CSV table of C-alpha atoms and ligand atoms in Angstrom, one decimal:
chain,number,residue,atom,x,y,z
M,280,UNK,CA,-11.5,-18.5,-22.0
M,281,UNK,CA,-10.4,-19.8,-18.6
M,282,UNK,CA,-8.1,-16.7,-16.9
M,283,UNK,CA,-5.7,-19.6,-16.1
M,284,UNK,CA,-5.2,-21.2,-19.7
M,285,UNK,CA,-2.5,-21.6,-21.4
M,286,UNK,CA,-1.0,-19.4,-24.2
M,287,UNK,CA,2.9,-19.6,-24.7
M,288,UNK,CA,2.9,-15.9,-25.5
M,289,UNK,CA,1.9,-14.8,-21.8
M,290,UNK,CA,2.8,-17.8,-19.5
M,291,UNK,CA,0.3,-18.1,-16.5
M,292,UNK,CA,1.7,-16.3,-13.9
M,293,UNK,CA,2.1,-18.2,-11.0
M,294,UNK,CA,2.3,-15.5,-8.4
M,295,UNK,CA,-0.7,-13.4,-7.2
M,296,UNK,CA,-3.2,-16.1,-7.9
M,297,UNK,CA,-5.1,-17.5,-4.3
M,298,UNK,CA,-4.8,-21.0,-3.2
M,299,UNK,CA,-8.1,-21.8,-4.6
M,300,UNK,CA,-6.9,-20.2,-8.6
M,301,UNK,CA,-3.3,-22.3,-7.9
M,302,UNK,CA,-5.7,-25.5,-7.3
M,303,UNK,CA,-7.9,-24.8,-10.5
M,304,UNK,CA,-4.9,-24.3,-12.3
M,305,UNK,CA,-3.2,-27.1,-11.7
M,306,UNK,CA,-6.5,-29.1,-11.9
M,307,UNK,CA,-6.9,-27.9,-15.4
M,308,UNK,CA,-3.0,-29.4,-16.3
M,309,UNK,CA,-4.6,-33.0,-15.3
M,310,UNK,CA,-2.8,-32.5,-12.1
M,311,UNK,CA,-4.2,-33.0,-8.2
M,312,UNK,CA,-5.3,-30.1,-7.2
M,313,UNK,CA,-2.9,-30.0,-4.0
M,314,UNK,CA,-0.2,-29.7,-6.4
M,315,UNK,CA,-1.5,-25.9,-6.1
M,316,UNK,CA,-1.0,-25.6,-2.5
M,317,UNK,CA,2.3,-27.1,-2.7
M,318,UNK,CA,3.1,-24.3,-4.9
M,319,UNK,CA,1.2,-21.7,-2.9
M,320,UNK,CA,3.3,-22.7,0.2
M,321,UNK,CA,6.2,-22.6,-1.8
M,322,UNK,CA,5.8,-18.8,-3.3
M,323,UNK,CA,4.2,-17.5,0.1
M,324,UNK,CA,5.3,-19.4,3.2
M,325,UNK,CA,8.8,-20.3,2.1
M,326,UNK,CA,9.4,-17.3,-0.7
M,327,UNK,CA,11.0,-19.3,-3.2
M,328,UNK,CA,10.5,-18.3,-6.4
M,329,UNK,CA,12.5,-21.0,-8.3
M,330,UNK,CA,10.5,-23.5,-10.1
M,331,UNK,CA,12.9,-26.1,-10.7
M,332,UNK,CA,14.0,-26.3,-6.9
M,333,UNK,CA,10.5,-27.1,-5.7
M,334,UNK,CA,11.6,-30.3,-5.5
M,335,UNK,CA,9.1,-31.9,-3.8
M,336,UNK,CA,7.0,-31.2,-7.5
M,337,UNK,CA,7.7,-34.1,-9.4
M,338,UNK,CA,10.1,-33.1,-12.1
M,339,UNK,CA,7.8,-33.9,-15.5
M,340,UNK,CA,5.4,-31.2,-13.6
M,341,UNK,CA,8.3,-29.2,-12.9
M,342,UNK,CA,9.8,-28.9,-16.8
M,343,UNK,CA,5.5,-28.5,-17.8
M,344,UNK,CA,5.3,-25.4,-15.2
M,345,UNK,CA,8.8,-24.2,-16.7
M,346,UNK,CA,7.6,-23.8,-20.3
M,347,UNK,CA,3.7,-23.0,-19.4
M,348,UNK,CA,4.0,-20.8,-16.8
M,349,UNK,CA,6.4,-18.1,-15.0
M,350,UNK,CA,6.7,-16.5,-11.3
M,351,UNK,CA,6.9,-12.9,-11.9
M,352,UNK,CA,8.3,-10.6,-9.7
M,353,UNK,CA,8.5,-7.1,-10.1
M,354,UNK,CA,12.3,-6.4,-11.0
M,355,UNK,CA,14.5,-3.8,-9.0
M,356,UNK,CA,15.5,-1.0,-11.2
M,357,UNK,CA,17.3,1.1,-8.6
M,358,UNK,CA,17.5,1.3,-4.7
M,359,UNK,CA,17.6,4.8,-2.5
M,360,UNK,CA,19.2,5.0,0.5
M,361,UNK,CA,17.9,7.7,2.9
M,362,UNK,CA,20.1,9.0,6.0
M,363,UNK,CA,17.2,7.4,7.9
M,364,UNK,CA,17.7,4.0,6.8
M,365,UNK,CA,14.4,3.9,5.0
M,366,UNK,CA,15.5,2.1,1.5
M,367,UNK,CA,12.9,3.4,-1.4
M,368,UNK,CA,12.8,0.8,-4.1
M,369,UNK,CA,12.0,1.8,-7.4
M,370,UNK,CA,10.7,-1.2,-9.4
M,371,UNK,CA,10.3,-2.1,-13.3
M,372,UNK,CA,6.9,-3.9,-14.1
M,373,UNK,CA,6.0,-5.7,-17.3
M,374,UNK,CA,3.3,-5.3,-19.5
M,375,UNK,CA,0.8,-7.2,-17.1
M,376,UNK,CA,-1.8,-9.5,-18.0
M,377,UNK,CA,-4.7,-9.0,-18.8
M,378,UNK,CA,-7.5,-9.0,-16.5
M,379,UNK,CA,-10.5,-7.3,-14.9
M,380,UNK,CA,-8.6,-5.4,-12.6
M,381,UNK,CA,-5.4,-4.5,-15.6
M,382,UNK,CA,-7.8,-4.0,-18.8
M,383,UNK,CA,-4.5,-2.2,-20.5
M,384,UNK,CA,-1.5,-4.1,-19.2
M,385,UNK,CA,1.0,-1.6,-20.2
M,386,UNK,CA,4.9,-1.4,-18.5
M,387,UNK,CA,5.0,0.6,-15.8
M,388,UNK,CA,7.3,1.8,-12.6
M,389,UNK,CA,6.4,2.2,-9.3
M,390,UNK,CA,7.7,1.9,-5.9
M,391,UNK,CA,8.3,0.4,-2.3
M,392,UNK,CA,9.7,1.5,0.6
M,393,UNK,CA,11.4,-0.9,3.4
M,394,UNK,CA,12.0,1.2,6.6
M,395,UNK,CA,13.8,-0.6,9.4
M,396,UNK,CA,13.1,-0.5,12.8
M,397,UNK,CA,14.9,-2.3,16.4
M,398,UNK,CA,12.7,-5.3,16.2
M,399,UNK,CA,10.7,-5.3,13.0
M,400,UNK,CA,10.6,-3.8,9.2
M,401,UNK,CA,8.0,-1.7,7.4
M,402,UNK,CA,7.5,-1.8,3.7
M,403,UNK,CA,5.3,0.8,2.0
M,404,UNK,CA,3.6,-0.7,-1.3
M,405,UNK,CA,1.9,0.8,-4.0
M,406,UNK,CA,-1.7,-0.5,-5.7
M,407,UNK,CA,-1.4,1.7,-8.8
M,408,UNK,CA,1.2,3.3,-11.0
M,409,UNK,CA,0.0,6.9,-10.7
M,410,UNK,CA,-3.1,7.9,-8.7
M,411,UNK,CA,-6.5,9.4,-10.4
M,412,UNK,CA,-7.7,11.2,-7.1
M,413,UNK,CA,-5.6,14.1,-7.3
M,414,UNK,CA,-5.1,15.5,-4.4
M,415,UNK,CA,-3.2,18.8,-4.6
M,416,UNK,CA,-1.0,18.1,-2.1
M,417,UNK,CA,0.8,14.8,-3.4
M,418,UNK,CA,3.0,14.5,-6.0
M,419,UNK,CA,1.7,11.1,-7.3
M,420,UNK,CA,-1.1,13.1,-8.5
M,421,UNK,CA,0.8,14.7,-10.9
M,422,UNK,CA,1.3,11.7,-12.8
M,423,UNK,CA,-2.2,11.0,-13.2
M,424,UNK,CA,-3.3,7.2,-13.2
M,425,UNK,CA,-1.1,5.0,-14.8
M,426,UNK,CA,-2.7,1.5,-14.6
M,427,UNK,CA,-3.8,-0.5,-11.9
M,428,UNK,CA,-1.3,-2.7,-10.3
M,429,UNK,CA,-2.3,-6.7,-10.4
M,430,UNK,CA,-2.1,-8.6,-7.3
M,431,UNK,CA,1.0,-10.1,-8.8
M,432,UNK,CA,2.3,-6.7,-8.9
M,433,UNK,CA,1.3,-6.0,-5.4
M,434,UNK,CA,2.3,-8.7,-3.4
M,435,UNK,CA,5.0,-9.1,-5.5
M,436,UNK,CA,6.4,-5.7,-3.7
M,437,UNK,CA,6.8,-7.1,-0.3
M,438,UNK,CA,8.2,-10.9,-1.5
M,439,UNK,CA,11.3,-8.2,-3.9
M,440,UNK,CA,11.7,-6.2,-0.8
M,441,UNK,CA,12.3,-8.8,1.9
M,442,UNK,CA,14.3,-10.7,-0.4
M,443,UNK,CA,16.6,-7.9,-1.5
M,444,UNK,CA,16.7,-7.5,2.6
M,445,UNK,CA,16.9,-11.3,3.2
M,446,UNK,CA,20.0,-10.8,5.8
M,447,UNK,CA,19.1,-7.5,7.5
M,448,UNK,CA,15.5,-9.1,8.3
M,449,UNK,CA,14.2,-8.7,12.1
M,450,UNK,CA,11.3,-11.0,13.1
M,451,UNK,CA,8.1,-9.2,12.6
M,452,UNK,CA,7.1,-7.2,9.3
M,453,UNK,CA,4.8,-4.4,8.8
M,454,UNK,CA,2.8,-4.1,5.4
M,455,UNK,CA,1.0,-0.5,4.5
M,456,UNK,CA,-0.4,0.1,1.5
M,457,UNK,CA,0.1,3.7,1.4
M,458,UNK,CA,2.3,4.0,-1.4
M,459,UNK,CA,1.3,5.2,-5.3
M,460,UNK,CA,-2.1,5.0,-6.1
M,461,UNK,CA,-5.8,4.6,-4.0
M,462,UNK,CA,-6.1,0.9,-2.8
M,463,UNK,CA,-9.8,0.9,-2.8
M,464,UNK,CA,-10.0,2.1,-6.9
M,465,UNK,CA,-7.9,-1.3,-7.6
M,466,UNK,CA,-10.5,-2.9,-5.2
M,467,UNK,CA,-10.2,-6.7,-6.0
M,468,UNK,CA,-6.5,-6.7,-6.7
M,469,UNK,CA,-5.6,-4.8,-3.5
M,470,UNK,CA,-7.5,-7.4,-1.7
M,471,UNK,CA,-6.5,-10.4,-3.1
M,472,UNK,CA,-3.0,-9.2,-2.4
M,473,UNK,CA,-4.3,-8.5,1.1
M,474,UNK,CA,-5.7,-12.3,1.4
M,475,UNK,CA,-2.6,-13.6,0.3
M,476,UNK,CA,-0.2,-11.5,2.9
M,477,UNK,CA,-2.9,-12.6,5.8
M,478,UNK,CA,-3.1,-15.5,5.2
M,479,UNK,CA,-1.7,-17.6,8.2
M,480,UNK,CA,-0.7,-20.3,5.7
M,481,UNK,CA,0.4,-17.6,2.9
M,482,UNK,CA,2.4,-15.0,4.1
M,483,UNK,CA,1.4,-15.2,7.5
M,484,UNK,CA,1.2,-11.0,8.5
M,485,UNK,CA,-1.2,-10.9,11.6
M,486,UNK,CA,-3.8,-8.1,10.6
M,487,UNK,CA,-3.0,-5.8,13.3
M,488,UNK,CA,0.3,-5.4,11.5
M,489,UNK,CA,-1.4,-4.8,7.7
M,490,UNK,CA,-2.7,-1.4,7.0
M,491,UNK,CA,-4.7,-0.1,4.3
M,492,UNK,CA,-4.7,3.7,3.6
M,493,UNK,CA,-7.8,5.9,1.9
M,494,UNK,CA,-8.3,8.8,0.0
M,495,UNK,CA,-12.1,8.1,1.3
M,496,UNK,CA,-13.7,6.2,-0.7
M,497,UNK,CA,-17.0,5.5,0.6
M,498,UNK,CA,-17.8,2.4,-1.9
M,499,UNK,CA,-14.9,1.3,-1.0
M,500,UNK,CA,-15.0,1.4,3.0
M,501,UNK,CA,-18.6,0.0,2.8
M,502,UNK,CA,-17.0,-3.4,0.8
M,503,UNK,CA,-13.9,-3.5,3.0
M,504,UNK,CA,-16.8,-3.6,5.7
M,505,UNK,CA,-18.0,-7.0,4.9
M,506,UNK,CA,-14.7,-8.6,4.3
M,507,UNK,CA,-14.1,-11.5,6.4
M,508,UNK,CA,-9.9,-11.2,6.6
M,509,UNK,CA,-9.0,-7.3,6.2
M,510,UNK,CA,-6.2,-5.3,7.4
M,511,UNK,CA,-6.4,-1.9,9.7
M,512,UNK,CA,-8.2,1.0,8.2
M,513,UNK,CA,-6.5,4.2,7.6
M,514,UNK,CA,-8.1,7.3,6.6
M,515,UNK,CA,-6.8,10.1,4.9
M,516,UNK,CA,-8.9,13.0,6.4
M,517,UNK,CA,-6.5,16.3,5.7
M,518,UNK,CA,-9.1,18.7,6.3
M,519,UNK,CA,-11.2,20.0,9.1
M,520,UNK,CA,-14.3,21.1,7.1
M,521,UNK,CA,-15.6,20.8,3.7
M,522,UNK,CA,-14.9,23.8,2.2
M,523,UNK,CA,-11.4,23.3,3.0
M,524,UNK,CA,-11.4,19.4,2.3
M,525,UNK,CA,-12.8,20.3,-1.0
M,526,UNK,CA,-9.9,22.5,-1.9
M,527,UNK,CA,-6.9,20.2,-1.3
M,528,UNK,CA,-9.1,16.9,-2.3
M,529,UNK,CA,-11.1,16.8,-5.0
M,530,UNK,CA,-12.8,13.5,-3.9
M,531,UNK,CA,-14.3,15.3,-1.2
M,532,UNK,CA,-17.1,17.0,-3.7
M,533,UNK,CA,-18.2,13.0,-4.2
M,534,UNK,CA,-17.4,11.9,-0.5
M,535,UNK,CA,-17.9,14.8,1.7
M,536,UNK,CA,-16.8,14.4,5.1
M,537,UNK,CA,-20.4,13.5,6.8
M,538,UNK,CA,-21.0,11.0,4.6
M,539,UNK,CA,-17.2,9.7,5.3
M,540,UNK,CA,-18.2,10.0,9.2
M,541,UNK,CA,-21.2,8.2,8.8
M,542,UNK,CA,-19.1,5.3,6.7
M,543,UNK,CA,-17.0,5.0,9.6
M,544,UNK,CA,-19.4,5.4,12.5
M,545,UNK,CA,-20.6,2.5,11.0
M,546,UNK,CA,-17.3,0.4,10.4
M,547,UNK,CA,-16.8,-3.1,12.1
M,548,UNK,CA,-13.9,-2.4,14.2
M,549,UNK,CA,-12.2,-5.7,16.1
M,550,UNK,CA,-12.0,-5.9,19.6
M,551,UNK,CA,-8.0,-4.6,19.3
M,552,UNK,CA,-9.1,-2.4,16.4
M,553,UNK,CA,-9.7,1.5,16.6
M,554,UNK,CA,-9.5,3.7,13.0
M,555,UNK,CA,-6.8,5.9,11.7
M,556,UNK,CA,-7.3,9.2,10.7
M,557,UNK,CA,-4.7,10.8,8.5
M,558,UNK,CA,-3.8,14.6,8.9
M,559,UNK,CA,-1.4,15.8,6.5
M,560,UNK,CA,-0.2,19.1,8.0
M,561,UNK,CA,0.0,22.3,5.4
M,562,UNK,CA,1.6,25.1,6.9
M,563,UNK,CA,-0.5,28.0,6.8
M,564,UNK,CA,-3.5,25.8,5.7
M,565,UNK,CA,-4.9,23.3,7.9
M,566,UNK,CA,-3.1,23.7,10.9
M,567,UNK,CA,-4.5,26.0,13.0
M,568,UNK,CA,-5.6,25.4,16.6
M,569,UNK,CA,-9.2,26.0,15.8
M,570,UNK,CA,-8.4,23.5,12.7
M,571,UNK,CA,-7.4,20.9,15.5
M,572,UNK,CA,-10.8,21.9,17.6
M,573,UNK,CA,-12.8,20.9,14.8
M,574,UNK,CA,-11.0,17.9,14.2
M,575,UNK,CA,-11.5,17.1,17.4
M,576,UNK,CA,-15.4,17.5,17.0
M,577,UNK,CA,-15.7,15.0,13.8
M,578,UNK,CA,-14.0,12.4,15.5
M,579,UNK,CA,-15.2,12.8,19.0
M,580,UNK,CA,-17.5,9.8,18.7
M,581,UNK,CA,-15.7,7.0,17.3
M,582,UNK,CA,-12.7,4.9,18.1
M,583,UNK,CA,-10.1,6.5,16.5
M,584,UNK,CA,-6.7,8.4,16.5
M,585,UNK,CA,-5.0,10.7,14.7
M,586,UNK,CA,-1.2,10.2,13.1
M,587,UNK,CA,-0.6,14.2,12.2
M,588,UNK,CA,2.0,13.8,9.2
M,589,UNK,CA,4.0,17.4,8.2
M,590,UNK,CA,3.4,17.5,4.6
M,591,UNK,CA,6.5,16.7,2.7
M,592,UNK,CA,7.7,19.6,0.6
M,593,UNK,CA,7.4,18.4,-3.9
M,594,UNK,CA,7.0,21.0,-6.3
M,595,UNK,CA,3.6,22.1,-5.3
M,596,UNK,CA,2.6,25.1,-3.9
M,597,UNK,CA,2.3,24.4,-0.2
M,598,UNK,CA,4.5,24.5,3.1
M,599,UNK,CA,5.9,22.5,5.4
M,600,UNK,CA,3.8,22.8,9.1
M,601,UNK,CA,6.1,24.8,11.3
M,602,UNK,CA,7.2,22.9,14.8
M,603,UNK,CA,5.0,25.0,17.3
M,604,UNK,CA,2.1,24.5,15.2
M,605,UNK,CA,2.5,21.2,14.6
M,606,UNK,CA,2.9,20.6,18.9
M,607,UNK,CA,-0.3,22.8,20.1
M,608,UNK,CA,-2.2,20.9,17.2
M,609,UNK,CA,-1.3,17.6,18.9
M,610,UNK,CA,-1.7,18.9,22.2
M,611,UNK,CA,-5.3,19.9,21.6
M,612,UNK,CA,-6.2,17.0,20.5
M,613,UNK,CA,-4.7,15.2,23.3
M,614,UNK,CA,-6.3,17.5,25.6
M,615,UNK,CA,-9.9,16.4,24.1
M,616,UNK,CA,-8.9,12.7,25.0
M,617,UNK,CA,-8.4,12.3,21.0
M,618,UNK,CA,-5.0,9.7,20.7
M,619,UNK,CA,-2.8,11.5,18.3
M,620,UNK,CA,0.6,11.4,17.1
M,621,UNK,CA,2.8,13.1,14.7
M,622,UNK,CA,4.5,10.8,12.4
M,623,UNK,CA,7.4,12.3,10.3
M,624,UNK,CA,7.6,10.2,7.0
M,625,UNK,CA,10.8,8.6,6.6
M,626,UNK,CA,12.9,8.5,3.3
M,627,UNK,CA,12.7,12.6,2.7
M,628,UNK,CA,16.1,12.9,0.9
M,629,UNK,CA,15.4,10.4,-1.6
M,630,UNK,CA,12.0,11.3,-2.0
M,631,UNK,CA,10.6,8.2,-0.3
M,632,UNK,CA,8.5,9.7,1.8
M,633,UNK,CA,4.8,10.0,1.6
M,634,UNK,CA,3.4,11.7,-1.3
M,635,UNK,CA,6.7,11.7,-3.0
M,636,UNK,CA,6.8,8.5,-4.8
M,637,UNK,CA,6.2,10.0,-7.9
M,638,UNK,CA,9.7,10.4,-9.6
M,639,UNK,CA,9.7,8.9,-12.4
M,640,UNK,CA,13.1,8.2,-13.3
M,641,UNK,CA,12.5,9.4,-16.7
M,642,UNK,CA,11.3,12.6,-16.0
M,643,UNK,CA,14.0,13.9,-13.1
M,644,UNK,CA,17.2,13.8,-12.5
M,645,UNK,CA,18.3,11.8,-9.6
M,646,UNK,CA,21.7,11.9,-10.1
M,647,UNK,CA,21.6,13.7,-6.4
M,648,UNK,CA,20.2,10.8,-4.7
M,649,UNK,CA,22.0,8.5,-2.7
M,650,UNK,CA,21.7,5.4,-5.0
M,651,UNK,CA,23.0,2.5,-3.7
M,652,UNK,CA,23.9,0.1,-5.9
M,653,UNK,CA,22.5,0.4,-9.6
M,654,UNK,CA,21.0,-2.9,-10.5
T,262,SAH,N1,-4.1,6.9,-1.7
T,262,SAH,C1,-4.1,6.6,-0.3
T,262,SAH,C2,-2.8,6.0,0.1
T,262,SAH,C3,-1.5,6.6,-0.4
T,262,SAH,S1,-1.2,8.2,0.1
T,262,SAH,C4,-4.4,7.8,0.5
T,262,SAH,O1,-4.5,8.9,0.0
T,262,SAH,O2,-4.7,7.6,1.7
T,262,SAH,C5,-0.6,7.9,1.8
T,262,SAH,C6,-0.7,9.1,2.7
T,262,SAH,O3,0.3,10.1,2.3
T,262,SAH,C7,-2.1,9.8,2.7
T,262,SAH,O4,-2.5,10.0,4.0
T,262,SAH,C8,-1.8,11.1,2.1
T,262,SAH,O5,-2.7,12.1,2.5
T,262,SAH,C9,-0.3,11.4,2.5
T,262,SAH,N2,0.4,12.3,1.6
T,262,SAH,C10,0.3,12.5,0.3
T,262,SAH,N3,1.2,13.5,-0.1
T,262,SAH,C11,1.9,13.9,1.0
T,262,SAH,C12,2.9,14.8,1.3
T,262,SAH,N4,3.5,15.5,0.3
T,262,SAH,N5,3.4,14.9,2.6
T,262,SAH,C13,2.9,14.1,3.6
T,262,SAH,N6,1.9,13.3,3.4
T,262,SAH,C14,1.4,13.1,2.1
T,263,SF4,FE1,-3.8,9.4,-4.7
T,263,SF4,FE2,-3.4,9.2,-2.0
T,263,SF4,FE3,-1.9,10.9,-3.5
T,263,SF4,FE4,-4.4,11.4,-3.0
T,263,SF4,S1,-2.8,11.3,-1.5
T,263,SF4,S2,-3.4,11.6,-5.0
T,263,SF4,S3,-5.4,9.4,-3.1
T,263,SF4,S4,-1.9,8.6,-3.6
């Protein structure tokens, strides 16, 4: 059966679906196929999400899209407001259709984070409810993997966010896909999502402000390799040997971190383009000056920098980096010409911040948090 068809039960959804998909779709309604991009334009360049006020759709196709087909976007259960300004979203999705990507389209929560800034906004998205890569450190771990989220569900994310933020907006918009769940394990929805936020005539984010993050998986890296429109590549490293990658990331067994190097020495960097290493910072653990010399070593010969980010304390057994440390670990690095920076994540108090996206509103109470409005 055609992934498009028909079936009143499960209306097509409109959203998440490439030009070329909204084309074929409409095709198969006995309609021109630029009917499709009309639509496309309309979800993407113009976010509006309101079938019957795409008026430039004649209005027979209008009332035939109404009853056959829907635009789904993921709904806003709550909002979090940190003392930062960082705004964590926590959002309800459906039972999702059924695809490749989704084979068990169960309900699911998950979140996004908008974080303002003087002349632009980030928002954080998630690929997947839960995450099956289990790092010790991060508390989306503990949920285990959920489902995978469509592209739908993805780029969904960004359209509920900067709709929601319609009036606070500034000009340019970051997207990072470093929220629940390992981007390169929901491979071809991630990336269609991607395509779709890229695209100059879609959602129109340049690539230099689009970034990907990775647990490390090589497969994955190797695929993103080849892709004609990607975003930035961030790489979540953690450790500074094997033995002690292998403790905190179970991946690592699977990926060790020469085979990672070698993925990346490797990697098609752009002319603007140089490759993100992730450090999260466990007091006591990894951050050690002769932790930072070794870093120093794996990375010496590629283009890359470091963003050092003090782990965010959950209920797991680790501790937040103290400040010295964190400092002389930057500072060697930057004495070995390796860029680095320490990024604290925003969003702490309402457990926004990365590696905390897992409270499920179910399982905790919130009742601290600064909610904003319930919706
Ligand atoms: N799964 C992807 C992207 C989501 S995690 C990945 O692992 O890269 C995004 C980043 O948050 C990763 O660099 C991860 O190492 C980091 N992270 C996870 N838990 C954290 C915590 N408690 N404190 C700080 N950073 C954390
Ligand atoms: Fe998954 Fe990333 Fe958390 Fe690891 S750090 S468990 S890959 S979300």
């Amino acid at each position: 059966m055609n992934m498009l068809a028909h079936d009143s039960q499960n209306p097509v959804n409109l959203l998440g679906k490439s030009l070329d998909e909204l084309r074929s779709f409409m095709q198969s309604l006995g309609e021109p196929a630029y009917r499709g991009g009309q639509i496309y334009h309309a979800l993407y360049a113009e976010r509006r999400f309101d079938l019957a006020a795409m008026t430039n759709l004649p209005a027979p196709l209008r009332e035939r899209l109404g009853r056959e087909s829907a635009i789904q976007l993921p709904a806003v259960r709550r909002r979090y407001e940190s003392s930062d300004g960082a705004i964590r979203y926590v959002l309800a999705l459906n039972a999702a259709e059924k695809s490749a990507a989704v084979p068990i389209g169960k309900p699911a929560t998950v979140e996004a984070v908008f974080m303002p800034e003087q002349n632009r906004q980030t928002i954080c998205i998630s690929t997947q409810a839960g995450c099956a890569v289990d790092c010790h450190f991060c508390l989306t771990a503990t949920l285990g993997l959920i489902r995978n989220l469509t592209a739908a569900e993805i780029v969904g994310q960004v359209l509920v966010v900067l709709a929601d933020q319609h009036a606070a907006l500034k000009p340019q918009t970051n997207v990072v896909l470093m929220g629940q769940g390992e981007p390169l394990l929901n491979y071809e929805a991630a990336m269609t999502a991607v395509r779709i936020l890229l695209d100059p005539n879609g959602m129109a984010i340049t690539p230099k402000h689009a970034t990907l993050s990775t647990s490390g998986i090589v497969p994955g890296i190797e695929r993103l390799a080849k892709e004609r429109v990607r975003p930035k590549l961030a790489i979540s490293l953690n450790a500074s040997s094997n033995e002690q990658r292998d403790a905190i990331m179970p991946i690592n067994r699977k990926y060790p971190i020469e085979m990672l190097l070698d993925v990346c020495a490797g990697y098609p960097l752009r002319p603007w383009e140089h490759l993100t290493f992730e450090y999260v910072l466990l007091g006591g653990f990894n951050d050690a000056p002769e932790d930072a010399r070794r870093v120093a070593k794996l990375v010496a010969n590629l283009r890359a920098k470091i963003n050092l980010i003090p782990w965010n304390p959950g209920d797991l057994p680790y501790e937040e980096p103290n400040t010295e440390r964190i400092e002389a670990f930057r500072q060697i690095l930057t004495e070995k010409n390796i860029p680095a920076f320490v990024r604290y994540s925003r969003g702490q108090d309402v457990m926004a911040a990365c590696g905390q996206l897992a409270v499920l509103e179910s399982k905790r109470d919130t009742s601290g948090l600064a909610q904003i409005s319930p919706v």
